[in-house]
mmCIF file of C-alpha atoms in Angstrom:
data_model
loop_
_atom_site.group_PDB
_atom_site.id
_atom_site.type_symbol
_atom_site.label_atom_id
_atom_site.label_comp_id
_atom_site.label_asym_id
_atom_site.label_seq_id
_atom_site.Cartn_x
_atom_site.Cartn_y
_atom_site.Cartn_z
ATOM 1 C CA LEU F 253 6.123 15.820 190.949
ATOM 2 C CA TRP F 254 5.838 14.155 194.345
ATOM 3 C CA GLY F 255 6.236 10.839 192.572
ATOM 4 C CA VAL F 256 8.810 11.883 189.938
ATOM 5 C CA LEU F 257 11.295 13.589 192.270
ATOM 6 C CA PRO F 258 11.731 10.622 194.675
ATOM 7 C CA LEU F 259 12.021 8.306 191.666
ATOM 8 C CA LEU F 260 14.765 10.458 190.153
ATOM 9 C CA SER F 261 16.506 10.648 193.525
ATOM 10 C CA PHE F 262 16.571 6.876 193.942
ATOM 11 C CA THR F 263 17.718 6.469 190.339
ATOM 12 C CA VAL F 264 20.679 8.800 190.881
ATOM 13 C CA MET F 265 21.535 7.106 194.187
ATOM 14 C CA GLY F 266 21.483 3.711 192.493
ATOM 15 C CA ALA F 267 23.734 4.938 189.660
ATOM 16 C CA VAL F 268 26.222 6.408 192.142
ATOM 17 C CA TYR F 269 26.255 3.205 194.189
ATOM 18 C CA ILE F 270 26.768 0.941 191.157
ATOM 19 C CA THR F 271 29.484 3.176 189.700
ATOM 20 C CA GLY F 272 31.268 3.628 193.034
ATOM 21 C CA SER F 273 31.266 -0.079 193.840
ATOM 22 C CA GLN F 274 33.966 -0.573 191.212
ATOM 23 C CA THR F 275 36.356 1.774 193.013
ATOM 24 C CA ARG F 276 35.431 1.072 196.633
ATOM 25 C CA ILE F 277 38.282 -0.467 198.633
ATOM 26 C CA THR F 278 37.062 -3.663 200.284
ATOM 27 C CA GLN F 279 40.306 -5.660 200.514
ATOM 28 C CA PRO F 280 43.625 -5.048 202.298
ATOM 29 C CA TYR F 281 46.031 -2.955 200.259
ATOM 30 C CA CYS F 282 49.605 -1.794 200.514
ATOM 31 C CA THR F 283 52.179 0.680 199.279
ATOM 32 C CA TYR F 284 55.366 -1.155 198.380
ATOM 33 C CA ILE F 285 58.749 -1.215 196.730
ATOM 34 C CA ASP F 286 59.787 -4.690 195.541
ATOM 35 C CA ILE F 287 63.532 -5.020 194.886
ATOM 36 C CA MET F 288 64.671 -8.023 192.824
ATOM 37 C CA ASP F 289 68.383 -7.819 193.632
ATOM 38 C CA TYR F 290 70.448 -10.228 191.508
ATOM 39 C CA THR F 291 73.700 -8.932 192.999
ATOM 40 C CA LYS F 292 72.677 -10.486 196.345
ATOM 41 C CA ASN F 293 70.297 -13.137 194.978
ATOM 42 C CA GLN F 294 67.601 -11.727 197.268
ATOM 43 C CA GLU F 295 64.172 -10.178 196.914
ATOM 44 C CA SER F 296 63.424 -7.422 199.431
ATOM 45 C CA VAL F 297 60.020 -5.789 199.871
ATOM 46 C CA TYR F 298 59.367 -2.712 201.981
ATOM 47 C CA PHE F 299 55.630 -2.186 202.363
ATOM 48 C CA SER F 300 52.912 -0.689 204.522
ATOM 49 C CA LEU F 301 49.740 -2.735 204.988
ATOM 50 C CA SER F 302 46.332 -1.143 205.529
ATOM 51 C CA ALA F 303 42.850 -2.528 206.198
ATOM 52 C CA PRO F 304 39.619 -0.902 204.907
ATOM 53 C CA THR F 305 37.807 -1.589 208.222
ATOM 54 C CA ASN F 306 38.485 -1.332 211.948
ATOM 55 C CA GLU F 307 38.340 -5.109 212.296
ATOM 56 C CA GLY F 308 41.873 -5.698 211.050
ATOM 57 C CA THR F 309 42.860 -8.012 208.247
ATOM 58 C CA GLU F 310 45.180 -10.796 207.181
ATOM 59 C CA ILE F 311 47.082 -11.605 203.995
ATOM 60 C CA MET F 312 49.058 -14.598 202.799
ATOM 61 C CA LEU F 313 52.525 -13.934 201.403
ATOM 62 C CA GLU F 314 54.268 -16.247 198.995
ATOM 63 C CA LYS F 315 56.093 -19.277 200.348
ATOM 64 C CA GLY F 316 59.691 -18.574 201.381
ATOM 65 C CA ALA F 317 59.085 -15.059 202.672
ATOM 66 C CA ASN F 318 60.567 -13.836 205.954
ATOM 67 C CA VAL F 319 58.783 -10.899 207.536
ATOM 68 C CA ARG F 320 59.619 -8.395 210.240
ATOM 69 C CA LEU F 321 57.884 -5.347 211.580
ATOM 70 C CA ALA F 322 59.862 -2.490 210.087
ATOM 71 C CA GLU F 323 60.187 -0.644 213.404
ATOM 72 C CA THR F 324 61.419 -3.537 215.542
ATOM 73 C CA ARG F 325 62.722 -6.255 213.185
ATOM 74 C CA PHE F 326 61.133 -8.992 215.312
ATOM 75 C CA ARG F 327 58.490 -11.496 214.307
ATOM 76 C CA ALA F 328 55.486 -10.784 216.522
ATOM 77 C CA TYR F 329 53.360 -13.809 217.477
ATOM 78 C CA GLU F 330 50.228 -13.532 219.599
ATOM 79 C CA VAL F 331 48.200 -16.567 220.695
ATOM 80 C CA GLY F 332 44.833 -14.856 220.486
ATOM 81 C CA TRP F 333 45.192 -13.764 216.887
ATOM 82 C CA ILE F 334 46.366 -16.876 215.054
ATOM 83 C CA ASP F 335 45.943 -20.578 215.751
ATOM 84 C CA ASP F 336 49.409 -21.574 214.580
ATOM 85 C CA TYR F 337 51.297 -20.030 217.496
ATOM 86 C CA LEU F 338 55.025 -20.585 217.474
ATOM 87 C CA PRO F 339 56.495 -20.503 221.028
ATOM 88 C CA GLN F 340 59.740 -18.905 222.164
ATOM 89 C CA GLU F 341 59.269 -15.858 219.959
ATOM 90 C CA ASN F 342 59.372 -12.223 221.008
ATOM 91 C CA VAL F 343 55.808 -11.217 221.968
ATOM 92 C CA THR F 344 56.723 -8.508 224.478
ATOM 93 C CA ARG F 345 55.706 -5.631 222.217
ATOM 94 C CA ALA F 346 53.274 -7.484 219.968
ATOM 95 C CA ARG F 347 50.196 -5.793 221.436
ATOM 96 C CA GLU F 348 51.761 -2.387 220.921
ATOM 97 C CA TYR F 349 52.081 -2.962 217.176
ATOM 98 C CA ARG F 350 49.011 -5.242 216.976
ATOM 99 C CA ALA F 351 50.588 -7.408 214.292
ATOM 100 C CA ALA F 352 51.251 -11.114 213.988
ATOM 101 C CA VAL F 353 53.276 -13.184 211.546
ATOM 102 C CA CYS F 354 53.103 -16.941 211.159
ATOM 103 C CA ALA F 355 55.149 -19.243 208.921
ATOM 104 C CA LEU F 356 52.891 -21.967 207.477
ATOM 105 C CA PRO F 357 53.667 -24.776 204.998
ATOM 106 C CA GLU F 358 51.692 -23.003 202.276
ATOM 107 C CA GLY F 359 53.180 -19.555 202.881
ATOM 108 C CA THR F 360 53.563 -16.768 205.428
ATOM 109 C CA LYS F 361 50.439 -15.369 207.073
ATOM 110 C CA LEU F 362 50.475 -11.755 208.209
ATOM 111 C CA CYS F 363 47.693 -10.517 210.491
ATOM 112 C CA LEU F 364 46.664 -7.118 211.783
ATOM 113 C CA ASP F 365 44.477 -7.047 214.884
ATOM 114 C CA THR F 366 41.722 -4.483 215.464
ATOM 115 C CA ILE F 367 43.226 -1.205 214.289
ATOM 116 C CA ARG F 368 42.011 2.094 212.913
ATOM 117 C CA ALA F 369 40.739 1.719 209.341
ATOM 118 C CA PHE F 370 43.186 2.838 206.616
ATOM 119 C CA SER F 371 46.053 3.267 209.100
ATOM 120 C CA ASN F 372 49.479 2.018 207.985
ATOM 121 C CA THR F 373 51.622 -0.697 209.544
ATOM 122 C CA SER F 374 55.100 -1.004 208.026
ATOM 123 C CA PHE F 375 56.797 -4.324 207.290
ATOM 124 C CA TYR F 376 59.941 -5.638 205.668
ATOM 125 C CA ALA F 377 59.869 -8.995 203.845
ATOM 126 C CA TRP F 378 62.648 -10.867 202.122
ATOM 127 C CA GLY F 379 63.356 -14.164 200.410
ATOM 128 C CA GLN F 380 65.376 -15.725 197.636
ATOM 129 C CA VAL F 381 64.951 -13.945 194.327
ATOM 130 C CA ARG F 382 63.230 -15.965 191.624
ATOM 131 C CA LYS F 383 65.366 -17.322 188.832
ATOM 132 C CA GLU F 384 65.487 -15.166 185.732
ATOM 133 C CA GLU F 385 66.537 -16.420 182.330
ATOM 134 C CA GLY F 386 69.030 -13.880 181.032
ATOM 135 C CA LYS F 387 69.743 -10.432 182.432
ATOM 136 C CA ILE F 388 70.438 -6.837 181.453
ATOM 137 C CA SER F 389 74.134 -6.413 180.780
ATOM 138 C CA VAL F 390 76.160 -3.271 180.123
ATOM 139 C CA LYS F 391 79.491 -2.757 178.412
ATOM 140 C CA ILE F 392 80.970 0.706 178.884
ATOM 141 C CA THR F 393 83.711 1.780 176.485
ATOM 142 C CA ALA F 394 84.086 5.416 177.574
ATOM 143 C CA ARG F 395 82.768 7.701 180.319
ATOM 144 C CA ASP F 396 84.548 11.012 179.807
ATOM 145 C CA LYS F 397 81.978 13.821 179.293
ATOM 146 C CA ILE F 398 79.701 11.255 177.633
ATOM 147 C CA VAL F 399 79.045 7.613 178.515
ATOM 148 C CA ALA F 400 79.513 5.308 175.517
ATOM 149 C CA GLY F 401 78.937 1.584 175.140
ATOM 150 C CA THR F 402 75.959 -0.758 174.953
ATOM 151 C CA VAL F 403 73.166 -2.100 177.124
ATOM 152 C CA LYS F 404 71.576 -5.422 176.187
ATOM 153 C CA ASN F 405 68.454 -7.185 177.420
ATOM 154 C CA THR F 406 68.756 -10.982 177.255
ATOM 155 C CA THR F 407 65.668 -11.612 179.419
ATOM 156 C CA ALA F 408 62.242 -12.568 178.066
ATOM 157 C CA GLN F 409 60.497 -9.425 179.299
ATOM 158 C CA ASP F 410 60.280 -5.780 178.308
ATOM 159 C CA PHE F 411 61.386 -2.925 180.570
ATOM 160 C CA GLN F 412 59.778 0.494 180.540
ATOM 161 C CA GLU F 413 62.828 2.248 181.992
ATOM 162 C CA VAL F 414 66.421 1.223 182.641
ATOM 163 C CA TYR F 415 68.994 3.287 184.563
ATOM 164 C CA ILE F 416 72.750 2.653 184.543
ATOM 165 C CA CYS F 417 74.111 4.523 187.551
ATOM 166 C CA SER F 418 77.358 5.248 189.325
ATOM 167 C CA PRO F 419 78.457 8.154 191.570
ATOM 168 C CA PHE F 420 79.903 9.769 188.424
ATOM 169 C CA PHE F 421 77.188 9.331 185.794
ATOM 170 C CA ALA F 422 73.641 8.163 185.147
ATOM 171 C CA VAL F 423 72.112 6.969 181.880
ATOM 172 C CA ARG F 424 68.397 6.482 181.241
ATOM 173 C CA VAL F 425 67.166 4.055 178.602
ATOM 174 C CA SER F 426 63.526 4.999 178.038
ATOM 175 C CA GLU F 427 62.552 1.504 176.853
ATOM 176 C CA LEU F 428 64.367 -1.797 176.467
ATOM 177 C CA LYS F 429 62.522 -4.692 174.873
ATOM 178 C CA ALA F 430 63.380 -8.373 175.228
ATOM 179 C CA GLY F 431 66.485 -9.182 173.158
ATOM 180 C CA GLU F 432 67.136 -5.519 172.309
ATOM 181 C CA GLU F 433 70.550 -3.827 172.421
ATOM 182 C CA VAL F 434 70.920 -0.042 172.650
ATOM 183 C CA LEU F 435 73.876 2.357 172.360
ATOM 184 C CA LEU F 436 74.373 4.323 175.563
ATOM 185 C CA GLU F 437 75.514 7.437 173.714
ATOM 186 C CA HIS F 438 72.050 7.652 172.132
ATOM 187 C CA CYS F 439 70.351 7.751 175.542
ATOM 188 C CA LYS F 440 69.690 10.692 177.833
ATOM 189 C CA GLN F 441 72.364 10.963 180.520
ATOM 190 C CA VAL F 442 74.142 13.136 183.068
ATOM 191 C CA VAL F 443 77.900 13.000 183.680
ATOM 192 C CA LYS F 444 79.894 14.495 186.534
ATOM 193 C CA GLU F 445 82.681 16.800 185.419
ATOM 194 C CA ASP F 446 86.052 16.773 187.215
ATOM 195 C CA GLY F 447 85.853 18.702 190.460
ATOM 196 C CA GLU F 448 82.058 18.977 190.318
ATOM 197 C CA ASP F 449 79.957 18.095 193.359
ATOM 198 C CA TYR F 450 77.290 15.504 192.556
ATOM 199 C CA TYR F 451 74.533 14.805 195.045
ATOM 200 C CA GLY F 452 72.056 13.015 192.855
ATOM 201 C CA VAL F 453 69.954 16.068 191.963
ATOM 202 C CA ASP F 454 70.658 15.599 188.276
ATOM 203 C CA PHE F 455 69.718 11.934 188.590
ATOM 204 C CA TYR F 456 66.374 12.861 190.134
ATOM 205 C CA LEU F 457 65.683 15.270 187.270
ATOM 206 C CA LEU F 458 66.680 12.558 184.810
ATOM 207 C CA MET F 459 64.080 10.230 186.338
ATOM 208 C CA PHE F 460 61.462 12.931 186.639
ATOM 209 C CA ASP F 461 61.813 13.769 182.955
ATOM 210 C CA ALA F 462 60.872 10.189 182.059
ATOM 211 C CA SER F 463 57.287 10.543 183.261
ATOM 212 C CA ASN F 464 54.701 12.792 181.670
ATOM 213 C CA GLU F 465 52.280 11.879 184.453
ATOM 214 C CA ARG F 466 54.799 12.885 187.124
ATOM 215 C CA ASN F 467 54.271 9.999 189.525
ATOM 216 C CA TYR F 468 55.923 11.489 192.611
ATOM 217 C CA THR F 469 55.586 8.311 194.693
ATOM 218 C CA GLU F 470 57.257 6.111 192.091
ATOM 219 C CA TYR F 471 60.139 8.471 191.482
ATOM 220 C CA ASN F 472 60.733 9.163 195.146
ATOM 221 C CA MET F 473 61.067 5.400 195.649
ATOM 222 C CA LEU F 474 63.485 5.090 192.753
ATOM 223 C CA ASN F 475 65.453 8.078 193.964
ATOM 224 C CA GLN F 476 65.779 6.422 197.378
ATOM 225 C CA LEU F 477 67.208 3.333 195.665
ATOM 226 C CA TYR F 478 69.782 5.549 193.986
ATOM 227 C CA TYR F 479 71.002 6.801 197.356
ATOM 228 C CA GLU F 480 71.064 3.338 198.934
ATOM 229 C CA TYR F 481 72.841 1.569 196.081
ATOM 230 C CA ILE F 482 74.918 4.234 194.374
ATOM 231 C CA LEU F 483 75.888 6.865 196.907
ATOM 232 C CA GLU F 484 76.480 4.343 199.696
ATOM 233 C CA ASN F 485 78.618 2.088 197.459
ATOM 234 C CA LYS F 486 81.154 4.484 195.988
ATOM 235 C CA GLY F 487 82.781 3.284 192.801
ATOM 236 C CA GLU F 488 80.156 0.623 192.020
ATOM 237 C CA THR F 489 77.895 0.784 188.962
ATOM 238 C CA TYR F 490 74.371 -0.637 189.092
ATOM 239 C CA ILE F 491 71.482 -1.240 186.727
ATOM 240 C CA LEU F 492 68.015 -0.299 188.002
ATOM 241 C CA ALA F 493 65.288 -1.603 185.686
ATOM 242 C CA LEU F 494 61.492 -1.202 185.905
ATOM 243 C CA PRO F 495 59.571 -3.963 184.074
ATOM 244 C CA LYS F 496 56.535 -3.129 181.959
ATOM 245 C CA GLU F 497 54.629 -5.951 183.642
ATOM 246 C CA GLU F 498 55.521 -6.861 187.208
ATOM 247 C CA GLY F 499 56.263 -10.477 187.971
ATOM 248 C CA ARG F 500 54.756 -12.257 190.950
ATOM 249 C CA GLY F 501 56.758 -11.304 194.027
ATOM 250 C CA LEU F 502 56.608 -12.114 197.735
ATOM 251 C CA LEU F 503 53.475 -9.998 198.246
ATOM 252 C CA GLY F 504 51.577 -12.187 195.799
ATOM 253 C CA ALA F 505 48.173 -11.028 194.566
ATOM 254 C CA ILE F 506 47.815 -8.180 197.062
ATOM 255 C CA VAL F 507 49.668 -5.840 194.706
ATOM 256 C CA ASP F 508 46.690 -6.175 192.329
ATOM 257 C CA ASN F 509 44.132 -5.065 194.929
ATOM 258 C CA PRO F 510 42.454 -1.668 194.459
ATOM 259 C CA GLY F 511 44.383 0.897 196.481
ATOM 260 C CA SER F 512 47.735 -0.889 196.257
ATOM 261 C CA ASN F 513 50.505 1.161 194.724
ATOM 262 C CA GLY F 514 54.227 0.607 194.259
ATOM 263 C CA ILE F 515 57.030 -0.434 191.957
ATOM 264 C CA GLN F 516 59.079 -3.520 191.227
ATOM 265 C CA VAL F 517 62.739 -2.883 190.431
ATOM 266 C CA PHE F 518 65.325 -5.320 189.053
ATOM 267 C CA VAL F 519 68.931 -4.691 190.145
ATOM 268 C CA TRP F 520 72.037 -5.980 188.398
ATOM 269 C CA GLY F 521 75.684 -5.031 188.788
ATOM 270 C CA VAL F 522 77.915 -3.834 185.936
ATOM 271 C CA GLU F 523 80.937 -6.119 185.662
ATOM 272 C CA ASP F 524 82.529 -5.106 182.359
ATOM 273 C CA GLU F 525 83.411 -1.416 182.666
ATOM 274 C CA VAL F 526 86.246 0.614 181.195
ATOM 275 C CA GLU F 527 88.623 2.319 183.596
#
């Protein structure tokens, strides 16, 4: 027994180590929302970056990205952290946030100095949205008690969920494949009645109903987009579409790292709408 028990112990330890190595976080990761806004021709990414160690980390964003610390909106450069120091930039509060950003020919480098492991540092990045062949278009023929019309996908990719939203109604298309056209009256929707107060609660329930797994993070992000686009732009109608497979955005490969979590959303405006 004195020989068998230690052998079994080491065997179990080895199995746990080998199994756990597949899920252990060893690379920088982030939580993000990537907005591909074709109404402004701009990609905007709100993300928090974390390092798995106390030694800090650095990532390379795609070329063309502009980055700011979310709290201050300034680009923080610090000589001691990166070799490619750009003078005449705001470094007054750089040490407080312990972050540095540097624009290089091959892309944008973002560095975190020695910080507490797994702590979050929030950033905002933006750049020109990538060109997309085709779009999702909507033609609304009626919106009294029920929204009628069509939604058509002329892009080359499939979307897992598509929302057509205004302050007065919201329609959810559960799936929209490349080249597919769907009748809006066949989709689940909520419509504001005359004189009824509408604060987006029904829209949140409409989104929440779409997920059997109940991904609270994803739907809270999408709900925030509803408030920013719909409720703050009264009278406008927008399309919010979640692709089945995310395209490469400004964050690049970091979104594929273990621990990273977020959504990519395509935004189009609705031009052809009945009065």
